[in-house]
PDB file of N, CA and C in Angstrom:
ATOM      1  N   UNK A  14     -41.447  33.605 -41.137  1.00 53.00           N
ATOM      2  CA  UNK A  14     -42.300  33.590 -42.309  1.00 53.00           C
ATOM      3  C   UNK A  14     -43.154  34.852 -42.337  1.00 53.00           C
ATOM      4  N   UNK A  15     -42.405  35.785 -41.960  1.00 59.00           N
ATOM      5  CA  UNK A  15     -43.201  37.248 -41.920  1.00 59.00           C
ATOM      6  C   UNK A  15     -43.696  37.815 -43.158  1.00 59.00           C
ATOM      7  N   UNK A  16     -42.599  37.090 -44.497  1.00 63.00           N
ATOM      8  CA  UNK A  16     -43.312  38.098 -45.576  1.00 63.00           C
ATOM      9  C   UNK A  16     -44.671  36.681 -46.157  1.00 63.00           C
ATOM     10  N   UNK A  17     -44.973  36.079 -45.240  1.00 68.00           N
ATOM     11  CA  UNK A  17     -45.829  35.095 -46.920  1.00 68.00           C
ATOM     12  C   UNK A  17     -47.209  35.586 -45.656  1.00 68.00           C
ATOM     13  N   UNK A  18     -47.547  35.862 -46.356  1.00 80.00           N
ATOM     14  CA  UNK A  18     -49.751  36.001 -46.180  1.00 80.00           C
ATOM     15  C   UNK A  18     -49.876  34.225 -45.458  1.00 80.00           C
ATOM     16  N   UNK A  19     -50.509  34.911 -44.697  1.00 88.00           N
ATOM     17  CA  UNK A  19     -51.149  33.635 -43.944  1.00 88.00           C
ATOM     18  C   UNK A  19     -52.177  32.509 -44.621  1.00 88.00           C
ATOM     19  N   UNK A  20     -53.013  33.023 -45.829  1.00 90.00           N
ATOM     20  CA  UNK A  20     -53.621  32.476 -46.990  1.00 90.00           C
ATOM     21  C   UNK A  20     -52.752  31.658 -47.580  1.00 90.00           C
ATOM     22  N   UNK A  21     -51.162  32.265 -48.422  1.00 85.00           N
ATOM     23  CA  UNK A  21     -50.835  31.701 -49.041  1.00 85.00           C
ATOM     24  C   UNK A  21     -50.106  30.488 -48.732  1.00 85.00           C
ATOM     25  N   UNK A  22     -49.912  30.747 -47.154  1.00 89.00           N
ATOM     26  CA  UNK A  22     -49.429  29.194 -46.047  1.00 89.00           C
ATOM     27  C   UNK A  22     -50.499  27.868 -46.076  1.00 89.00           C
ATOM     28  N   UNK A  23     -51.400  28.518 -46.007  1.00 95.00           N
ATOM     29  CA  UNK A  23     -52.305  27.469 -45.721  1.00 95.00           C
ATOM     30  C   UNK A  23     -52.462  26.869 -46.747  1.00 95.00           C
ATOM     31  N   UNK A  24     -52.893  27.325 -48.141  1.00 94.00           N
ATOM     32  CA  UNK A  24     -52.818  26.445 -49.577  1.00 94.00           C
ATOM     33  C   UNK A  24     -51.486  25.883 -49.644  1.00 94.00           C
ATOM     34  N   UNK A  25     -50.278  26.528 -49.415  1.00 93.00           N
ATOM     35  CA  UNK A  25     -49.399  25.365 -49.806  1.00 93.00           C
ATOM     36  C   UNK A  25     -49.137  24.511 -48.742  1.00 93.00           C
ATOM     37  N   UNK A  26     -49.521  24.481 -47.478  1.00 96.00           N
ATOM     38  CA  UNK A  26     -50.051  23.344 -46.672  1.00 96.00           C
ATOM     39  C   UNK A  26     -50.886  22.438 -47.222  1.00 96.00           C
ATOM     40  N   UNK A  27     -51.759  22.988 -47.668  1.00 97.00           N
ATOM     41  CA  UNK A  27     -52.986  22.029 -48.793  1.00 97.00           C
ATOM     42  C   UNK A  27     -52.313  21.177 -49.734  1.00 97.00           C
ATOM     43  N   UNK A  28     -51.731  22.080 -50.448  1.00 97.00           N
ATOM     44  CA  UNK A  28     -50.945  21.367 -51.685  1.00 97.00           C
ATOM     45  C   UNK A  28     -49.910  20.032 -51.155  1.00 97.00           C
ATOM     46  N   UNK A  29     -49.191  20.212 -50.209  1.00 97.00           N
ATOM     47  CA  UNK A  29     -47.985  19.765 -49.762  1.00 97.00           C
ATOM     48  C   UNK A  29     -48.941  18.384 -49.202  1.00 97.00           C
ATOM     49  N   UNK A  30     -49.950  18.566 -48.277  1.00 98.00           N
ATOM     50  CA  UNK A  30     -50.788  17.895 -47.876  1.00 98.00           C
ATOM     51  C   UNK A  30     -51.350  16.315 -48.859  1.00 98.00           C
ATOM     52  N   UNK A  31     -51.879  17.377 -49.960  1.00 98.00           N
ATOM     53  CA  UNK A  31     -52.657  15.946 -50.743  1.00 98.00           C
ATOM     54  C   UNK A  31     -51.620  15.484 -51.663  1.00 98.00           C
ATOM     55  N   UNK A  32     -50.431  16.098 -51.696  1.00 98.00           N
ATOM     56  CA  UNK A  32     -49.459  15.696 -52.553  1.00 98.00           C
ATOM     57  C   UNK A  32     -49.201  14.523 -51.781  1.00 98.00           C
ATOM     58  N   UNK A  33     -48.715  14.583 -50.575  1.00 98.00           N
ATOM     59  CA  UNK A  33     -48.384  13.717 -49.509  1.00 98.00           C
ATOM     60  C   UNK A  33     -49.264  12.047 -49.545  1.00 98.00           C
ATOM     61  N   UNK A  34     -50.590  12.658 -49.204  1.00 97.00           N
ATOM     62  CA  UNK A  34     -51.732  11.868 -49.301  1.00 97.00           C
ATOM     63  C   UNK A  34     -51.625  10.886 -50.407  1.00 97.00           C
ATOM     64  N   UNK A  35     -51.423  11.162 -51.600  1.00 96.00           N
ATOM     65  CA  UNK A  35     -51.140  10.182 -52.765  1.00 96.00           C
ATOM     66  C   UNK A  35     -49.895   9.764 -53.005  1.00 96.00           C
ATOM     67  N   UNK A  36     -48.857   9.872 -51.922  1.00 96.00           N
ATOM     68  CA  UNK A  36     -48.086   8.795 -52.191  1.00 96.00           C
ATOM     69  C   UNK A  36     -48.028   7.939 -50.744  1.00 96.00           C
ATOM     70  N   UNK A  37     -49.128   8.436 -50.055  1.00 95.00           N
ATOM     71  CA  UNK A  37     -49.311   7.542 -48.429  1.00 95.00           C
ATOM     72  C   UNK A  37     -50.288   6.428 -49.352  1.00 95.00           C
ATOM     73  N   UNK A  38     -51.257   6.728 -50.258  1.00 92.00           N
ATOM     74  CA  UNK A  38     -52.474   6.039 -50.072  1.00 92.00           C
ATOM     75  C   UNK A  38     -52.074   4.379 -50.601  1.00 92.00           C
ATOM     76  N   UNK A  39     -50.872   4.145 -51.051  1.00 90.00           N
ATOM     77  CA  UNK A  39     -50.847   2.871 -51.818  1.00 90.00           C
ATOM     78  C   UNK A  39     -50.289   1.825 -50.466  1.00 90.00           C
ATOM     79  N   UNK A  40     -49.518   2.544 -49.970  1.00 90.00           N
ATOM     80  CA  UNK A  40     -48.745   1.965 -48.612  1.00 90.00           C
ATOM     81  C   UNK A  40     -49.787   0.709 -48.085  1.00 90.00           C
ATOM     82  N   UNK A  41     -49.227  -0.155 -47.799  1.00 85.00           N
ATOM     83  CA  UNK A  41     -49.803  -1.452 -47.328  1.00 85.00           C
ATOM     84  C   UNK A  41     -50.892  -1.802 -47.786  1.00 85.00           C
ATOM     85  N   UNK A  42     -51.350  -1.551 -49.239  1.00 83.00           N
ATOM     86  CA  UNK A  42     -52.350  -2.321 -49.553  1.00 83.00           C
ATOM     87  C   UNK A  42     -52.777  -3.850 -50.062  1.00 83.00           C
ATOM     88  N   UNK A  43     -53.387  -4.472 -49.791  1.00 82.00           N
ATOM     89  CA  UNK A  43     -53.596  -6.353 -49.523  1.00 82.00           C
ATOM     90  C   UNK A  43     -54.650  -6.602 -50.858  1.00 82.00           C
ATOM     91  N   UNK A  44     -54.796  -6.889 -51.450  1.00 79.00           N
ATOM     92  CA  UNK A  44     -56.043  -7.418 -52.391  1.00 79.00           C
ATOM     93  C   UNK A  44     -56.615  -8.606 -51.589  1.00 79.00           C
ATOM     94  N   UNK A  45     -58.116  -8.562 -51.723  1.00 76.00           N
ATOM     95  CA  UNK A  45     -58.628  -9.907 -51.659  1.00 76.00           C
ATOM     96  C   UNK A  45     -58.344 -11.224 -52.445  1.00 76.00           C
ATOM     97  N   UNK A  46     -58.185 -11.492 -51.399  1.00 78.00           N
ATOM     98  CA  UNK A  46     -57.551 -13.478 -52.802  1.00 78.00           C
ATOM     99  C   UNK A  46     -59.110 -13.648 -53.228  1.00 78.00           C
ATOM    100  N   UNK A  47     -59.816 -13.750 -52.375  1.00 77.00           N
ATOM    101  CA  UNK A  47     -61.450 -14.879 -53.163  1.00 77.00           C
ATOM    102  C   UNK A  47     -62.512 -13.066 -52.774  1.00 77.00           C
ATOM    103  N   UNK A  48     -62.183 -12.600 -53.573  1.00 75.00           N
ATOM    104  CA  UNK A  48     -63.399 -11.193 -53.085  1.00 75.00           C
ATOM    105  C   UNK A  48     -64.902 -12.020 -53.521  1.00 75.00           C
ATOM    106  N   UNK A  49     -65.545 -11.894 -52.541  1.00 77.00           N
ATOM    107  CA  UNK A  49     -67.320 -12.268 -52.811  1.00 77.00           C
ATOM    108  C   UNK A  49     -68.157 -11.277 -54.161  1.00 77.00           C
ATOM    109  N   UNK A  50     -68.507 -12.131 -54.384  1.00 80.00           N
ATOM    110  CA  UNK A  50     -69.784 -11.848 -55.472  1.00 80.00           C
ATOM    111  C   UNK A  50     -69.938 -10.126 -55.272  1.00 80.00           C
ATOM    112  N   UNK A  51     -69.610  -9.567 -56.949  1.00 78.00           N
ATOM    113  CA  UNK A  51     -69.857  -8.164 -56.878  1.00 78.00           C
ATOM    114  C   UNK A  51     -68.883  -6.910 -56.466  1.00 78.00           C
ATOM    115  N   UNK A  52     -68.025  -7.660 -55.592  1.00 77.00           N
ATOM    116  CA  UNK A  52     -66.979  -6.831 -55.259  1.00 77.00           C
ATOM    117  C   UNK A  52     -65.766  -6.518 -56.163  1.00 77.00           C
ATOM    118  N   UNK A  53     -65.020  -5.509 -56.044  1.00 78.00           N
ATOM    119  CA  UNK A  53     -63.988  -5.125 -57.129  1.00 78.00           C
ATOM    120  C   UNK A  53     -62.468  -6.475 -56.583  1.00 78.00           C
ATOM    121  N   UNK A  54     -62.255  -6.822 -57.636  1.00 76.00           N
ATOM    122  CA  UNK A  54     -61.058  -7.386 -57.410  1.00 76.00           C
ATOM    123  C   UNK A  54     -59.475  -6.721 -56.646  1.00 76.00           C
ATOM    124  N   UNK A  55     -59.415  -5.771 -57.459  1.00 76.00           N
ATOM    125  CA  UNK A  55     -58.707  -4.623 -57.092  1.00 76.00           C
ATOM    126  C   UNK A  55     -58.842  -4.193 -55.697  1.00 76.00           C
ATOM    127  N   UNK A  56     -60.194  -4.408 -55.135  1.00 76.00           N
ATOM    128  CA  UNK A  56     -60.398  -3.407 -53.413  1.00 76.00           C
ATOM    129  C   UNK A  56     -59.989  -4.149 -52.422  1.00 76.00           C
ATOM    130  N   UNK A  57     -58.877  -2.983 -51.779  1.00 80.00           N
ATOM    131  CA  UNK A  57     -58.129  -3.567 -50.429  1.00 80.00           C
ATOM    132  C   UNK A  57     -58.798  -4.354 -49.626  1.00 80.00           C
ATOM    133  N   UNK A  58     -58.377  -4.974 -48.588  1.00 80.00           N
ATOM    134  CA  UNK A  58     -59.000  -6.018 -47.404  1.00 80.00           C
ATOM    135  C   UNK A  58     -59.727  -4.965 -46.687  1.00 80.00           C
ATOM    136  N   UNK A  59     -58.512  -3.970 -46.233  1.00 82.00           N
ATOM    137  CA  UNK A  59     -58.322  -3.244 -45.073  1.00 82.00           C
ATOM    138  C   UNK A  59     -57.474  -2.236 -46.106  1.00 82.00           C
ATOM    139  N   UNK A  60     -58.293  -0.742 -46.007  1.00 83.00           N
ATOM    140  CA  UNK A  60     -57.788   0.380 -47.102  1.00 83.00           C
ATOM    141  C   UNK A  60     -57.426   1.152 -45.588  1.00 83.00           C
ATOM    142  N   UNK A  61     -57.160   0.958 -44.393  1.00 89.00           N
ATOM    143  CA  UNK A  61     -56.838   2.494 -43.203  1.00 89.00           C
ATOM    144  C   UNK A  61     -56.518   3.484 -43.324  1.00 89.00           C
ATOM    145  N   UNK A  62     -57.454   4.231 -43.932  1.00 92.00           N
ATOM    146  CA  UNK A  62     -57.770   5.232 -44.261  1.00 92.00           C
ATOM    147  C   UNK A  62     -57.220   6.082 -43.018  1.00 92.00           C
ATOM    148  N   UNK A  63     -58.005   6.407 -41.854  1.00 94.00           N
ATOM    149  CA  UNK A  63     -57.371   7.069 -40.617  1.00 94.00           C
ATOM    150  C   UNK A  63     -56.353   6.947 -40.545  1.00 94.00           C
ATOM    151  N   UNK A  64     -55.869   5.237 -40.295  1.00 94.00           N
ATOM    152  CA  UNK A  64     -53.826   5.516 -40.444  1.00 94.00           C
ATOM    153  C   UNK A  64     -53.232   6.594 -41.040  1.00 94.00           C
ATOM    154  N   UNK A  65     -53.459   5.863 -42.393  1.00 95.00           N
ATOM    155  CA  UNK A  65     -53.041   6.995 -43.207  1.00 95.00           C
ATOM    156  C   UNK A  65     -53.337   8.359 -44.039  1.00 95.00           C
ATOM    157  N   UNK A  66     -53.983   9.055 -43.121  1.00 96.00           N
ATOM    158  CA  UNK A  66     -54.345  10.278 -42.956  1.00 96.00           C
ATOM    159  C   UNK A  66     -53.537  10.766 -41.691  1.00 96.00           C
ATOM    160  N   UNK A  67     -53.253  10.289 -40.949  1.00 97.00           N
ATOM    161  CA  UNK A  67     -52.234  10.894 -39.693  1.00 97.00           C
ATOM    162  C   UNK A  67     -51.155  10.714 -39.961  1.00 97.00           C
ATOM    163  N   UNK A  68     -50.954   9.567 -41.005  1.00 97.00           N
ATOM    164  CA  UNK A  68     -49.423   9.639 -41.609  1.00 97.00           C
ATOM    165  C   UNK A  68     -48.908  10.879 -42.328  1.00 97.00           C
ATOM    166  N   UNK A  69     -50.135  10.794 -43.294  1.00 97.00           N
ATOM    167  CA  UNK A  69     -50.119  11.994 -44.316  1.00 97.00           C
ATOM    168  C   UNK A  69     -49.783  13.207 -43.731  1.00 97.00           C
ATOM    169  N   UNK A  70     -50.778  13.693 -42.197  1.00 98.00           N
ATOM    170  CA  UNK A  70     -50.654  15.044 -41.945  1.00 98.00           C
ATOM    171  C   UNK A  70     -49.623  15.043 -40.965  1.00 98.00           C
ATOM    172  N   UNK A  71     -48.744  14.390 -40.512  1.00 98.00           N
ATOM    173  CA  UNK A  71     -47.308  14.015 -40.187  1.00 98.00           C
ATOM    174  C   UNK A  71     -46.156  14.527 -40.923  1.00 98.00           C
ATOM    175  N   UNK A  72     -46.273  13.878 -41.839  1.00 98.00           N
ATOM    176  CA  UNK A  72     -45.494  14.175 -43.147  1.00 98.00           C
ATOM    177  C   UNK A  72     -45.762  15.506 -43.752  1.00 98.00           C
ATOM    178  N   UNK A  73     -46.796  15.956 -43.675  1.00 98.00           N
ATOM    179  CA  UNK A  73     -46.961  17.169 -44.320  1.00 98.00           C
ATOM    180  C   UNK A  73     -46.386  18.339 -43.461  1.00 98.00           C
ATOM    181  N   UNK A  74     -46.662  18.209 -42.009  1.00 98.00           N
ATOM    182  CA  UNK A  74     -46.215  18.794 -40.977  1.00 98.00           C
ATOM    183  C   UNK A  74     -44.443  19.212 -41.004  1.00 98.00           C
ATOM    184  N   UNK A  75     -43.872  17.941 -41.536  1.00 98.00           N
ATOM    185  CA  UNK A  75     -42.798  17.932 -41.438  1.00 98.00           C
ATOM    186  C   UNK A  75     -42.218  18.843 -42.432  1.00 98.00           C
ATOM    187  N   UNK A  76     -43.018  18.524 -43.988  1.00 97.00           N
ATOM    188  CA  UNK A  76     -42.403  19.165 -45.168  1.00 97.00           C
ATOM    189  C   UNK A  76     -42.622  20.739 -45.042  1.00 97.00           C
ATOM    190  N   UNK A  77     -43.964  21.032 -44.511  1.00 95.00           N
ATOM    191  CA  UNK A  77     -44.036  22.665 -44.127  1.00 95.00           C
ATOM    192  C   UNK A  77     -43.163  23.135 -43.484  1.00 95.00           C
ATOM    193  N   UNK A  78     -42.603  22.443 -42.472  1.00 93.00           N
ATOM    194  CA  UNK A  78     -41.616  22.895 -41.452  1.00 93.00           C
ATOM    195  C   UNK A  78     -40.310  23.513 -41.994  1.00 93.00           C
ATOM    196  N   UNK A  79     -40.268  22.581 -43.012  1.00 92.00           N
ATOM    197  CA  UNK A  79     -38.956  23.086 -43.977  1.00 92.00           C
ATOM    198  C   UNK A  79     -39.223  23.637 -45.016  1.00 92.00           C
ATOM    199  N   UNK A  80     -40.332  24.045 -45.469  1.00 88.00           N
ATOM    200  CA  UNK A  80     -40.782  24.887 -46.552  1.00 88.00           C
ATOM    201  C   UNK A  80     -40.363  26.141 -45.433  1.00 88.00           C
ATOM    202  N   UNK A  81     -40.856  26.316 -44.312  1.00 87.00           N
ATOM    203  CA  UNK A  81     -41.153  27.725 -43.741  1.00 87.00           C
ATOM    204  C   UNK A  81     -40.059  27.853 -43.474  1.00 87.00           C
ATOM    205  N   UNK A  82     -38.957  27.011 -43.172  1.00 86.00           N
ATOM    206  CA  UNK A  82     -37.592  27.271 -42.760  1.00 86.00           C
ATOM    207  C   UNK A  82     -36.521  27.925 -43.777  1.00 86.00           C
ATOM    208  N   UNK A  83     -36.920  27.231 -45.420  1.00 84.00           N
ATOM    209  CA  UNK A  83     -36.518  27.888 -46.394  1.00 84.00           C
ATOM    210  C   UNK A  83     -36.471  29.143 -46.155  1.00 84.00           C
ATOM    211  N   UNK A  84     -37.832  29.133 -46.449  1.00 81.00           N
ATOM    212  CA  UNK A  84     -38.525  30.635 -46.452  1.00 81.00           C
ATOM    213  C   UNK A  84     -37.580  31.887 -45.818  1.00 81.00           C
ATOM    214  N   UNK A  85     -37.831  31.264 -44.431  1.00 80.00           N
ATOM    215  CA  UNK A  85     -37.551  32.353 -43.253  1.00 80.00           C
ATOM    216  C   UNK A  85     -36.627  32.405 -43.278  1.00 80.00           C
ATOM    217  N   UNK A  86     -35.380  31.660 -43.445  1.00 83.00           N
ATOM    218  CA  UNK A  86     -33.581  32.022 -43.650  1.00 83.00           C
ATOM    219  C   UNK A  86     -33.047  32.145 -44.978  1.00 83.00           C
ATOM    220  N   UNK A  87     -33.762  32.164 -46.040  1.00 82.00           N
ATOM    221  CA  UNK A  87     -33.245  33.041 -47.265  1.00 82.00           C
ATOM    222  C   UNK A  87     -33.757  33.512 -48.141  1.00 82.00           C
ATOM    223  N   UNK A  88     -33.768  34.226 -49.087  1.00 78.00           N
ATOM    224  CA  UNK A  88     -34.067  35.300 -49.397  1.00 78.00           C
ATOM    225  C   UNK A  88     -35.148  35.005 -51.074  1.00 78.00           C
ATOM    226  N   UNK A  89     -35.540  33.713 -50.411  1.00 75.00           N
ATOM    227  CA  UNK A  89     -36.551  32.818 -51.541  1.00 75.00           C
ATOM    228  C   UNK A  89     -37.813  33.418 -50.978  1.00 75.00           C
ATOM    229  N   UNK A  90     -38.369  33.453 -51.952  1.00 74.00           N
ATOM    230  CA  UNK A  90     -39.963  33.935 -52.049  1.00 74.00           C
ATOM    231  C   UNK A  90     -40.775  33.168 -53.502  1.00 74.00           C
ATOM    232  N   UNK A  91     -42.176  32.647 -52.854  1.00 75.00           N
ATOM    233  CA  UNK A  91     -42.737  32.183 -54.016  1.00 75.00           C
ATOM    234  C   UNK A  91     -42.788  33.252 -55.305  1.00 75.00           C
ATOM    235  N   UNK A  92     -43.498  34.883 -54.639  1.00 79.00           N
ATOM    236  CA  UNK A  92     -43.324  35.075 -55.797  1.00 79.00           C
ATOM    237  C   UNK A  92     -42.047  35.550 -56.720  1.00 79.00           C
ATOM    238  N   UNK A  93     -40.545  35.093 -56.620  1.00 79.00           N
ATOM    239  CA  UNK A  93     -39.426  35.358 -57.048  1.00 79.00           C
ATOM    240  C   UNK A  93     -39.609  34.042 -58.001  1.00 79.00           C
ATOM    241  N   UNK A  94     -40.001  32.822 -57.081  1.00 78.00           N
ATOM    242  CA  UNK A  94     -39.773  31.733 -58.202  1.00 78.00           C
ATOM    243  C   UNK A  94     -40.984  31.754 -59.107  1.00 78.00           C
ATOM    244  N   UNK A  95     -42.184  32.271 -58.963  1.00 81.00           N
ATOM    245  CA  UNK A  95     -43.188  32.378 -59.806  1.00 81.00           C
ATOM    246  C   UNK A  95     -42.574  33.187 -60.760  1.00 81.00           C
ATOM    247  N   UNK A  96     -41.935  34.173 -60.811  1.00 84.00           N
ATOM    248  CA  UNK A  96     -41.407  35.270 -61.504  1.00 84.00           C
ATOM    249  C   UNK A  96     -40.346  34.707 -62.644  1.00 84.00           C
ATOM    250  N   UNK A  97     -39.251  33.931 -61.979  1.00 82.00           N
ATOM    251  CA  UNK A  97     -38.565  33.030 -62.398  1.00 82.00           C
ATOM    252  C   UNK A  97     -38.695  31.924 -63.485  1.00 82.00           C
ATOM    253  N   UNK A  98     -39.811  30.970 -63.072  1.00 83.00           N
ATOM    254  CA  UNK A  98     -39.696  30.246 -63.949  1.00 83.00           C
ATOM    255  C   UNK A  98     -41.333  30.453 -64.730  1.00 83.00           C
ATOM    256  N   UNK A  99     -41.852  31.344 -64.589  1.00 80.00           N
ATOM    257  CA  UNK A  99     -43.137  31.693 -65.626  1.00 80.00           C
ATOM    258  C   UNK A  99     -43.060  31.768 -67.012  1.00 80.00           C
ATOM    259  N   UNK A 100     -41.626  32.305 -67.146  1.00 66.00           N
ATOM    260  CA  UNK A 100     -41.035  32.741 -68.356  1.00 66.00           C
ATOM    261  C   UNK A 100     -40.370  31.747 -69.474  1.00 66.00           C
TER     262      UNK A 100
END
């Protein structure tokens, strides 16, 4: 991954990241049957948040891996596809 800026790794780590994050966050969620006075009907028992945040950066780990692998064995560059489909 010699030609991408070390900046532009890390945002699409970011990106790849919270993209990730919102399709971890629904995963095993429980509604309360009798939620107490005041509480949202809708709000999980147990939302594990930490779980799934190590899931997330798991997964994200993984998808970078093969973003950079793209990258590094052919002759794709963001800005070719920025170039590409801008138009």
């Amino acid at each position: 991954m010699e030609n991408v800026n070390p900046v532009t790794a890390f945002v699409v780590f970011v990106i790849i990241w919270w993209l990730v994050l919102f399709t971890v966050l629904p995963w095993g969620v429980r509604r309360s049957e009798n939620p107490e006075e005041g509480h949202d009907h809708g709000a999980p028992v147990r939302a594990q948040i930490g779980r799934k945040l190590l899931i997330t950066t798991g997964i994200a780990i993984v998808l970078f891996g093969v973003f950079v692998g793209l990258v590094g064995t052919t002759d794709i560059s963001l800005r070719d596809l920025a170039e590409k489909y801008a138009s």
